[in-house]
mmCIF file of C-alpha atoms and ligand atoms in Angstrom:
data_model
loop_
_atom_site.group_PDB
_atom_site.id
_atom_site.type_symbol
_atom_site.label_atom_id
_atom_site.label_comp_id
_atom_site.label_asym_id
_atom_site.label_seq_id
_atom_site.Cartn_x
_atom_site.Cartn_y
_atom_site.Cartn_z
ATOM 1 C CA UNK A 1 60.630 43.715 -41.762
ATOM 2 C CA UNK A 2 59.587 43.530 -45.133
ATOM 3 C CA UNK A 3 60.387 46.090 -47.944
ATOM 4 C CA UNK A 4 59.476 46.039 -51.355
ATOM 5 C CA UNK A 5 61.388 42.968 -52.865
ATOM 6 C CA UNK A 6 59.566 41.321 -50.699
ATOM 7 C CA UNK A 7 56.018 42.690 -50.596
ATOM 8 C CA UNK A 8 55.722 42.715 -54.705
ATOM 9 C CA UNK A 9 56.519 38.643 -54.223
ATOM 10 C CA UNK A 10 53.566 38.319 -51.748
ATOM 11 C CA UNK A 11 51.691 40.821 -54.365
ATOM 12 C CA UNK A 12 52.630 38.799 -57.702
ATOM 13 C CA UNK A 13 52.029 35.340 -55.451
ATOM 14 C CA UNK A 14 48.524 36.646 -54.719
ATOM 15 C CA UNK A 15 47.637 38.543 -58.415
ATOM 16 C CA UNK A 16 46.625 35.297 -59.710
ATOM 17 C CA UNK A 17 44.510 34.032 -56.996
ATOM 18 C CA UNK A 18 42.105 37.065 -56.160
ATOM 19 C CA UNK A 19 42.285 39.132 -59.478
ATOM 20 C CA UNK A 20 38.565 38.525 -60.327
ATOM 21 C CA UNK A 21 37.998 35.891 -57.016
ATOM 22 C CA UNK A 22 34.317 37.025 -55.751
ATOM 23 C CA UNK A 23 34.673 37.419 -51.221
ATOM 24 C CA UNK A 24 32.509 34.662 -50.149
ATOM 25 C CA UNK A 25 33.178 35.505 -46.686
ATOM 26 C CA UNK A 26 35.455 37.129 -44.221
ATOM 27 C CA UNK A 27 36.279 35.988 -40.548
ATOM 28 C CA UNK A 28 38.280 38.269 -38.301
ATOM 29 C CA UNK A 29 39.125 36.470 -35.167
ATOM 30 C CA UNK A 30 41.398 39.045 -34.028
ATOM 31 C CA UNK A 31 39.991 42.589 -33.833
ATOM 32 C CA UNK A 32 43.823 44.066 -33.610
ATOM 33 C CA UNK A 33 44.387 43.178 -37.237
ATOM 34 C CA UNK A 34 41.881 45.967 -37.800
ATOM 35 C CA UNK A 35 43.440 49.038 -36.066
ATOM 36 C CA UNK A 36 43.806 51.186 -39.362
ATOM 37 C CA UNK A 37 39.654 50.001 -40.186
ATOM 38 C CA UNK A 38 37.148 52.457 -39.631
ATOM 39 C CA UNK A 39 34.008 50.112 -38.277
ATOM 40 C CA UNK A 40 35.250 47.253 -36.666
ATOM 41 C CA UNK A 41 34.940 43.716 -36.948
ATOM 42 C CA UNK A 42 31.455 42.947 -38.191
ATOM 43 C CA UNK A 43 31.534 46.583 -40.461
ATOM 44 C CA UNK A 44 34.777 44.785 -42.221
ATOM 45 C CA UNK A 45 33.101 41.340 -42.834
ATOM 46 C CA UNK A 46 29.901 42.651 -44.143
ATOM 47 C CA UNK A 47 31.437 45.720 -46.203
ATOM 48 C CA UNK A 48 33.460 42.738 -48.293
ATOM 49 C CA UNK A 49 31.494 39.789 -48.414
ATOM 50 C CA UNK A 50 29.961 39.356 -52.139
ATOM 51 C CA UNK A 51 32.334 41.509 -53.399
ATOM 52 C CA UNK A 52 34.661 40.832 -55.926
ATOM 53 C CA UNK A 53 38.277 41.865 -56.471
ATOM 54 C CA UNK A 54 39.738 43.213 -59.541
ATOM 55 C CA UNK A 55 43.510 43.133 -58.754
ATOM 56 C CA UNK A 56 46.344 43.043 -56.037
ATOM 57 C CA UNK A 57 47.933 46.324 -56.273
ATOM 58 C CA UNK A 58 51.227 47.743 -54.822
ATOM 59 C CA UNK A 59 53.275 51.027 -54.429
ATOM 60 C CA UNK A 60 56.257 51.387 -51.901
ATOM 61 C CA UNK A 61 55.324 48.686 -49.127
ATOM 62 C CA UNK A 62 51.929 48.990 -49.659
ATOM 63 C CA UNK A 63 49.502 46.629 -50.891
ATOM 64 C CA UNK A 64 45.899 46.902 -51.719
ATOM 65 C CA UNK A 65 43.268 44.867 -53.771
ATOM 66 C CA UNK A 66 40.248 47.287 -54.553
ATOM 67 C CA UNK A 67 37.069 45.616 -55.584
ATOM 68 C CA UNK A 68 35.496 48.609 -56.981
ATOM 69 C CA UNK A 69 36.709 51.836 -58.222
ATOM 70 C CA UNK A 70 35.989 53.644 -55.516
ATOM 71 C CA UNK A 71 37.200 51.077 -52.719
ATOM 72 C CA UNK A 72 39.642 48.272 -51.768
ATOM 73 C CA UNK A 73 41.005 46.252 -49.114
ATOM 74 C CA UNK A 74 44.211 47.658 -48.010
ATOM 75 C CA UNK A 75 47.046 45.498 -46.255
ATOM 76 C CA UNK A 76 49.854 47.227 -44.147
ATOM 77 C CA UNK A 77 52.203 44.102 -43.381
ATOM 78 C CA UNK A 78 53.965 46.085 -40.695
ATOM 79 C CA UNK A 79 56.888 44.408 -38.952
ATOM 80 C CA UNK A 80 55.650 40.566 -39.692
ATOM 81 C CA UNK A 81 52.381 40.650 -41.281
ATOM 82 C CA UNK A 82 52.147 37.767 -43.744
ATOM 83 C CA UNK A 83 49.030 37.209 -46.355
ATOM 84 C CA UNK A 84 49.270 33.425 -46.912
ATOM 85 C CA UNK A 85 47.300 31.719 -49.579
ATOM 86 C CA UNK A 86 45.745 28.291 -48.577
ATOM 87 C CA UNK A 87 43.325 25.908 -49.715
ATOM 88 C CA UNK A 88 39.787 26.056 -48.020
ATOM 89 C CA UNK A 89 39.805 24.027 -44.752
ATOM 90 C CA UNK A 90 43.555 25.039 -43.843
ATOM 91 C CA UNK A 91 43.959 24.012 -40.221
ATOM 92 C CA UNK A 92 44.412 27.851 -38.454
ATOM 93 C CA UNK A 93 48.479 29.259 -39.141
ATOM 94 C CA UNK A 94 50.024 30.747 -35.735
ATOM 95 C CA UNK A 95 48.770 34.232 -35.144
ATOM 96 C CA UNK A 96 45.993 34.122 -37.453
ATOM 97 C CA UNK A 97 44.265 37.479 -37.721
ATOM 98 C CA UNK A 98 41.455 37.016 -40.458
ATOM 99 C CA UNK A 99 40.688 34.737 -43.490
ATOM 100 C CA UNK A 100 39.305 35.507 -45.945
ATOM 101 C CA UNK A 101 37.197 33.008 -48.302
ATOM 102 C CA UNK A 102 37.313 33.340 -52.301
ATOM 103 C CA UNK A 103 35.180 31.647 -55.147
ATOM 104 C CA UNK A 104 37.693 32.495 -57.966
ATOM 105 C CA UNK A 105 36.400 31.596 -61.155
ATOM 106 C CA UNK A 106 38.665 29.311 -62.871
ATOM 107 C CA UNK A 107 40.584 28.411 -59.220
ATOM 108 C CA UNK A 108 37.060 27.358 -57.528
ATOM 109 C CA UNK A 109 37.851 28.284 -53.880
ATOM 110 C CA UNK A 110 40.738 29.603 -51.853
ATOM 111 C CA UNK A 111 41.201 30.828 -48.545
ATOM 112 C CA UNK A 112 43.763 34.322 -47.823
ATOM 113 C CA UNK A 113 45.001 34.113 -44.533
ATOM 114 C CA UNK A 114 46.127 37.441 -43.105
ATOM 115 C CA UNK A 115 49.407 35.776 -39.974
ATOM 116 C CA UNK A 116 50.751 38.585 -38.215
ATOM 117 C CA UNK A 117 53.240 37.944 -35.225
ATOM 118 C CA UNK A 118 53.506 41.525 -33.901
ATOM 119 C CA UNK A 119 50.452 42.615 -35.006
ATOM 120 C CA UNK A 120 51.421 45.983 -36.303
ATOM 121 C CA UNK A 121 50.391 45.023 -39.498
ATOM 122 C CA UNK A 122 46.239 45.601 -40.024
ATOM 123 C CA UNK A 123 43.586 45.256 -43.085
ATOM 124 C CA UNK A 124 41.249 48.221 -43.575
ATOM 125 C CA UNK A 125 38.582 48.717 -46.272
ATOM 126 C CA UNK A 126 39.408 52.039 -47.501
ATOM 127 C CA UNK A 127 38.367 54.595 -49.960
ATOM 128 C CA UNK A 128 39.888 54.846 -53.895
ATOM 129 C CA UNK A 129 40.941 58.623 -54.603
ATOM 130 C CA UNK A 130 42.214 59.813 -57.755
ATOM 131 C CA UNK A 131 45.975 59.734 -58.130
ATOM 132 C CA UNK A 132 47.494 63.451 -59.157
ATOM 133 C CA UNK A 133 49.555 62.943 -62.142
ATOM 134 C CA UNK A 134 46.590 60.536 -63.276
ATOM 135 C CA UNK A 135 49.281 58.044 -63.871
ATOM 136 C CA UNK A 136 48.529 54.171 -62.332
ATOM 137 C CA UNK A 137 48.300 54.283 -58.911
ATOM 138 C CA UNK A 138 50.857 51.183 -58.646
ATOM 139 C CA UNK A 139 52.521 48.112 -59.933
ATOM 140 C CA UNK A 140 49.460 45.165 -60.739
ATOM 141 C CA UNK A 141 46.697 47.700 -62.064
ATOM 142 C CA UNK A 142 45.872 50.232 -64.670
ATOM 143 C CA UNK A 143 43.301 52.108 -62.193
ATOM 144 C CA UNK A 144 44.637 55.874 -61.859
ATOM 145 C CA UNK A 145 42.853 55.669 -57.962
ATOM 146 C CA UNK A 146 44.863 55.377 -54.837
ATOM 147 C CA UNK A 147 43.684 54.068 -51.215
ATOM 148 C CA UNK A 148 43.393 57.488 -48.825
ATOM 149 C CA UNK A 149 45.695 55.341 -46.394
ATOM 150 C CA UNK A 150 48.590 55.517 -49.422
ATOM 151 C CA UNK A 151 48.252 58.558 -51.471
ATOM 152 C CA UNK A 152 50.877 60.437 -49.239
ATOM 153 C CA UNK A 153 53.190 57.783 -50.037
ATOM 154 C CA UNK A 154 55.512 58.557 -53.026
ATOM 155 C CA UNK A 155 55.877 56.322 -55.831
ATOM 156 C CA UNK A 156 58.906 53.902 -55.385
ATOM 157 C CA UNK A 157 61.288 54.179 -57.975
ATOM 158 C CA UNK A 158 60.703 50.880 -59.738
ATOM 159 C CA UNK A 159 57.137 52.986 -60.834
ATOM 160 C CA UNK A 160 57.309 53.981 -64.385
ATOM 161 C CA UNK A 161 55.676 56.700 -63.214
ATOM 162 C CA UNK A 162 58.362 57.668 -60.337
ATOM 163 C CA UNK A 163 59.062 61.719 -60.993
ATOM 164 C CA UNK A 164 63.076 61.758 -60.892
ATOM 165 C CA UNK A 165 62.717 65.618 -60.979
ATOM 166 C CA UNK A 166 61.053 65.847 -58.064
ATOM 167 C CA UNK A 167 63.162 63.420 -56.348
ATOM 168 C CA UNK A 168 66.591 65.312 -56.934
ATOM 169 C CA UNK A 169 64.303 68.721 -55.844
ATOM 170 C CA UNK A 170 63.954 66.672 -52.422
ATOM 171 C CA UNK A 171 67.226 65.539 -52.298
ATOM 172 C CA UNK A 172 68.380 69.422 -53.306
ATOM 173 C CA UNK A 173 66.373 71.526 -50.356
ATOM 174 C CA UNK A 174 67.534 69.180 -47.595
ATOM 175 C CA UNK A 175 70.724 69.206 -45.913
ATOM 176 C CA UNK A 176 69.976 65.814 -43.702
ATOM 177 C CA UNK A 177 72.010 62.867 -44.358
ATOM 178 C CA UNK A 178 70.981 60.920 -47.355
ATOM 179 C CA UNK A 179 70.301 57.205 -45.650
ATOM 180 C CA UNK A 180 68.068 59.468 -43.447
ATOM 181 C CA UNK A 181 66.662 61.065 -46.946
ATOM 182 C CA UNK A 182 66.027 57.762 -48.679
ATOM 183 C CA UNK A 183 64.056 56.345 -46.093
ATOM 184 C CA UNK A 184 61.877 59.012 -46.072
ATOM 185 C CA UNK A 185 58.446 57.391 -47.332
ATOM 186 C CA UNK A 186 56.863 61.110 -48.961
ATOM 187 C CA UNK A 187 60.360 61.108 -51.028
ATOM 188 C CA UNK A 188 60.208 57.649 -52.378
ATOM 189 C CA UNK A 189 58.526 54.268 -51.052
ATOM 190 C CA UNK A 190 59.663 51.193 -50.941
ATOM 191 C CA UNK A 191 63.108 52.058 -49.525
ATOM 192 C CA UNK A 192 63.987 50.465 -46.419
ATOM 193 C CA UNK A 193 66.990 49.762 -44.398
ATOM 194 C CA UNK A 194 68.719 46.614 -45.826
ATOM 195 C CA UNK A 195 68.116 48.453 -49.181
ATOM 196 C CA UNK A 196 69.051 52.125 -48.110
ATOM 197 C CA UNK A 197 72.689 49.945 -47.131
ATOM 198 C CA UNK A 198 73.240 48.208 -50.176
ATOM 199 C CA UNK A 199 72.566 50.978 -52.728
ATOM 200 C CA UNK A 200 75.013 53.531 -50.890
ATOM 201 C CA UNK A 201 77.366 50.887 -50.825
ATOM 202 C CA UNK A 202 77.078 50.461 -54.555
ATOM 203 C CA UNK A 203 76.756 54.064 -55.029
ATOM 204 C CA UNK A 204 80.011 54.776 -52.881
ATOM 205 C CA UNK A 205 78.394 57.822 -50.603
ATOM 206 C CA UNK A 206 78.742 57.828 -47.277
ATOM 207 C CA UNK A 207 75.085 57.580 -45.275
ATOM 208 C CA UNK A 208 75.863 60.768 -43.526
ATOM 209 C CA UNK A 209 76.615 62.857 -46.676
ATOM 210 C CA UNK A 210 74.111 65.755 -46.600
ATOM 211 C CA UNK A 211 71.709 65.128 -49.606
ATOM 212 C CA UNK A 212 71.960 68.703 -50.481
ATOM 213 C CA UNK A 213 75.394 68.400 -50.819
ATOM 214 C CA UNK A 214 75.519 65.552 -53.418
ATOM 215 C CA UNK A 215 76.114 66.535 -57.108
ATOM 216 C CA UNK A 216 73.432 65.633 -59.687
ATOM 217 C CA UNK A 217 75.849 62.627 -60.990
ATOM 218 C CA UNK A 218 75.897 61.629 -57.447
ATOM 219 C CA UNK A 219 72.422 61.081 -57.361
ATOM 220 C CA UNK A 220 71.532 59.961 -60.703
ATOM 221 C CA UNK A 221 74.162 57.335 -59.826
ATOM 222 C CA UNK A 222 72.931 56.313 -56.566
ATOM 223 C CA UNK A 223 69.006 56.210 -58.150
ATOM 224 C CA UNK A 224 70.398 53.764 -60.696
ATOM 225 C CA UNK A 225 72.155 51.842 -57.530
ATOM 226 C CA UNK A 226 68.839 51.706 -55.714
ATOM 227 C CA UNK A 227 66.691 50.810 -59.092
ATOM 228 C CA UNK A 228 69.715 47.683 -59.622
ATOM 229 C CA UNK A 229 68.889 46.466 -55.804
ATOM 230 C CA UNK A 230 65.546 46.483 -55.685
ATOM 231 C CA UNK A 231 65.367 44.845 -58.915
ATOM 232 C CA UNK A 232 68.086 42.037 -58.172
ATOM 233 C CA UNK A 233 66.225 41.581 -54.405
ATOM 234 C CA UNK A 234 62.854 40.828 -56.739
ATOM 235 C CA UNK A 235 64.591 38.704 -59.274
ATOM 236 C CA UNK A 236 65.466 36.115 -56.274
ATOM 237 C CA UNK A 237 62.436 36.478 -54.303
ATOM 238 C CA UNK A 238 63.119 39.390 -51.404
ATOM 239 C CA UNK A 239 65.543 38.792 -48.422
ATOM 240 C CA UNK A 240 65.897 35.839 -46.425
ATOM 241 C CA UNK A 241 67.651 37.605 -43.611
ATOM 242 C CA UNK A 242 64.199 38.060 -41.525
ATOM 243 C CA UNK A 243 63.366 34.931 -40.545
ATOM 244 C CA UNK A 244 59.479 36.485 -40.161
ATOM 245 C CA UNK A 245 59.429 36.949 -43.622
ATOM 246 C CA UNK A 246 57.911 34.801 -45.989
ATOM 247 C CA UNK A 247 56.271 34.742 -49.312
ATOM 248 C CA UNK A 248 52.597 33.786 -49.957
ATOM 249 C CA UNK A 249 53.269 29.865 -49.943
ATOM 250 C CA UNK A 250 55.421 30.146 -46.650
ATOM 251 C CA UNK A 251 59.253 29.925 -48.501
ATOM 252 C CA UNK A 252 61.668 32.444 -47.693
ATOM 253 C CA UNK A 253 63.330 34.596 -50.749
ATOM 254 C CA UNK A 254 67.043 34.344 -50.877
ATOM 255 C CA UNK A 255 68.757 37.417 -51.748
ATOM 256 C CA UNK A 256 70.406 37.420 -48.358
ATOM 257 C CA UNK A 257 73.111 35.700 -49.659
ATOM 258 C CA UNK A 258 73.617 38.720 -52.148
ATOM 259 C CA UNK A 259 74.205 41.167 -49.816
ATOM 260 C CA UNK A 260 77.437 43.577 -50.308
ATOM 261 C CA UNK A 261 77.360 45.521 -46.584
ATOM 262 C CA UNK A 262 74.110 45.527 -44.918
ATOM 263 C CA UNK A 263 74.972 42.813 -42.034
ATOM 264 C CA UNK A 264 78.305 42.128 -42.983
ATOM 265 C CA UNK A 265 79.885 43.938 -39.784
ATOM 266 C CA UNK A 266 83.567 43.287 -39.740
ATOM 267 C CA UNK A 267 83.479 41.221 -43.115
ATOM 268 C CA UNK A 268 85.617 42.262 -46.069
ATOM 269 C CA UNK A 269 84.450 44.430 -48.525
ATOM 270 C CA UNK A 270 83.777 43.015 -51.643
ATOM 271 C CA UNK A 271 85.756 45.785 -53.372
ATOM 272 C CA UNK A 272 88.336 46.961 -51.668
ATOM 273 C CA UNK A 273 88.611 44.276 -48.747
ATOM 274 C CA UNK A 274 88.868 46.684 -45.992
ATOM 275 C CA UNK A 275 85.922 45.999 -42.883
ATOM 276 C CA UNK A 276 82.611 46.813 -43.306
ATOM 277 C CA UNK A 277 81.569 48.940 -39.907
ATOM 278 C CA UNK A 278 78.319 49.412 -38.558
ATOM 279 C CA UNK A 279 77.066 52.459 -36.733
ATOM 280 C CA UNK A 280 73.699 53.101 -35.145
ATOM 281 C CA UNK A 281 71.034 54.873 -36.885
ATOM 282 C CA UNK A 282 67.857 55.956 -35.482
ATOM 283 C CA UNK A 283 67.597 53.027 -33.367
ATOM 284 C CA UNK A 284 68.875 50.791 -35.836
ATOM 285 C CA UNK A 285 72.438 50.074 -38.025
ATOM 286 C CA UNK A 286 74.026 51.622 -41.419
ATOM 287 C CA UNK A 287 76.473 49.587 -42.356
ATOM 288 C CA UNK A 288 79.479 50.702 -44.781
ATOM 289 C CA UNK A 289 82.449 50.712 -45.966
ATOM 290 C CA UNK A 290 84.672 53.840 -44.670
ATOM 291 C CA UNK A 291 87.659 53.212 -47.526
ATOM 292 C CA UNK A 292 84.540 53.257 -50.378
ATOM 293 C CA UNK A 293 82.327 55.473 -48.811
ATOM 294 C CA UNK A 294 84.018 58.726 -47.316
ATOM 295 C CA UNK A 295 82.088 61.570 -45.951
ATOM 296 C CA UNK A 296 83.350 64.386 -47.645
HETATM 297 ZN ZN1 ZN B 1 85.335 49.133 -49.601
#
């Protein structure tokens, strides 16, 4: 599934190509991509065409590309989704879903193709709404104006705007575990899984250690942890470990190969040798180290 590493590479990938790219014309050839669209099919093609986008925004997992100040094109990528950027012509991918034809400016034309295997991921024109610190909605934009679809989302904690204060306050009222905590999407976006692994790993805190319960060091330490592994997972181009995932020209990112627990059942820690276990977690895996990362 793609998290955040790997959604800001599709973002930065398509920045360039449709910041300023006028929509010469949409065609949705499969109506599913549109389940979060209000209108259907021939509502989404005609709401877009002759518009022209002014930037590729993200926050969390989310990525949107308004093309006025009041409205934008927002992408959920869901379990596979993929926006792939092609030149005009592009035989169809597998599981095409819509493409979308731009005249950019100094690019001449381009074609975004919106692949989705599993087609939980959708496109939906949505409306802007003004963000409530007034801060920039996301990373890629200056526009203070959020899609409807992503203002309950919290800011991820690469934001500049992220509010640490109110994150501890979270953390402080709730006695669930704190894997539990962090993936909690109104707390802060962006964190998934593989991530959620690899930070309490670095952090040394046990998944199941109530948030409540961790000491303000604790969790200034394990923000700094998460901040280090999203930014190392965007410096080499998101994970390679789902094979569904790939950036906007079709290459897989490669921080797989830096991961410290997450996957690594029965392989040595990297800092104190011992196993790494896994355990399910709401219908998926945490995986740690018990020597490093005691429940108290
Ligand atoms: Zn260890």
């Amino acid at each position: 599934m793609p998290e955040l590493p790997e959604v800001e590479v599709v973002r930065a990938g398509l920045e360039p190509a449709v910041t300023g790219a006028l929509i010469a014309s949409v065609d949705v050839r499969d109506e599913r991509a549109l389940t979060r669209h209000t209108g259907g099919a021939a509502h989404f093609e005609a709401a877009l065409t002759g518009q022209r986008i002014s930037a590729a925004v993200r926050r969390g997992k989310f990525l949107w590309m308004p093309f006025s100040d009041d409205e934008a094109i927002v992408t959920h990528l869901g379990m596979s989704g993929q926006m792939l950027l092609r030149v005009p012509g592009a035989p169809e991918e597998r599981h095409e879903r819509i493409r979308i034809e731009l005249e950019h400016p100094v690019h001449g034309p381009l074609s975004v193709v919106f692949a989705d295997q599993r087609t939980f991921g959708s496109l939906a024109v949505d409306q802007l709404v003004d963000t409530p610190d007034g801060a920039a909605a996301g990373r890629g934009s200056n526009l203070a104006r959020v899609p409807t679809q992503v203002a309950h989302i919290a800011r991820d904690p690469l934001d500049p705007a992220f509010d640490v204060g109110r994150f501890r306050a979270r953390l402080a009222r709730t006695a669930s575990g704190i894997k539990r905590v962090l993936l909690d999407q109104t707390v802060a976006s962006g964190i998934g899984n593989i991530y959620a692994d690899e930070s309490l790993w670095a952090a040394r805190i046990h998944p199941e250690t109530s948030a409540s319960a961790l000491p303000t060091r604790a969790v200034n330490r394990l923000l700094g942890e998460v901040r280090a592994v999203l930014d190392k997972a965007l410096a080499e181009g998101g994970t390679s470990f789902d094979a569904q995932y790939v950036n906007v020209n079709g290459q897989a990112g490669y921080f797989a190969h830096s991961l410290n627990a997450y996957g690594r059942t029965g392989q040595p820690c990297p800092r104190c040798a011992r196993p790494i276990v896994r355990v399910s977690f709401m219908n998926r895996s945490s995986h740690f180290c018990p020597h490093c990362q005691r429940l108290r």
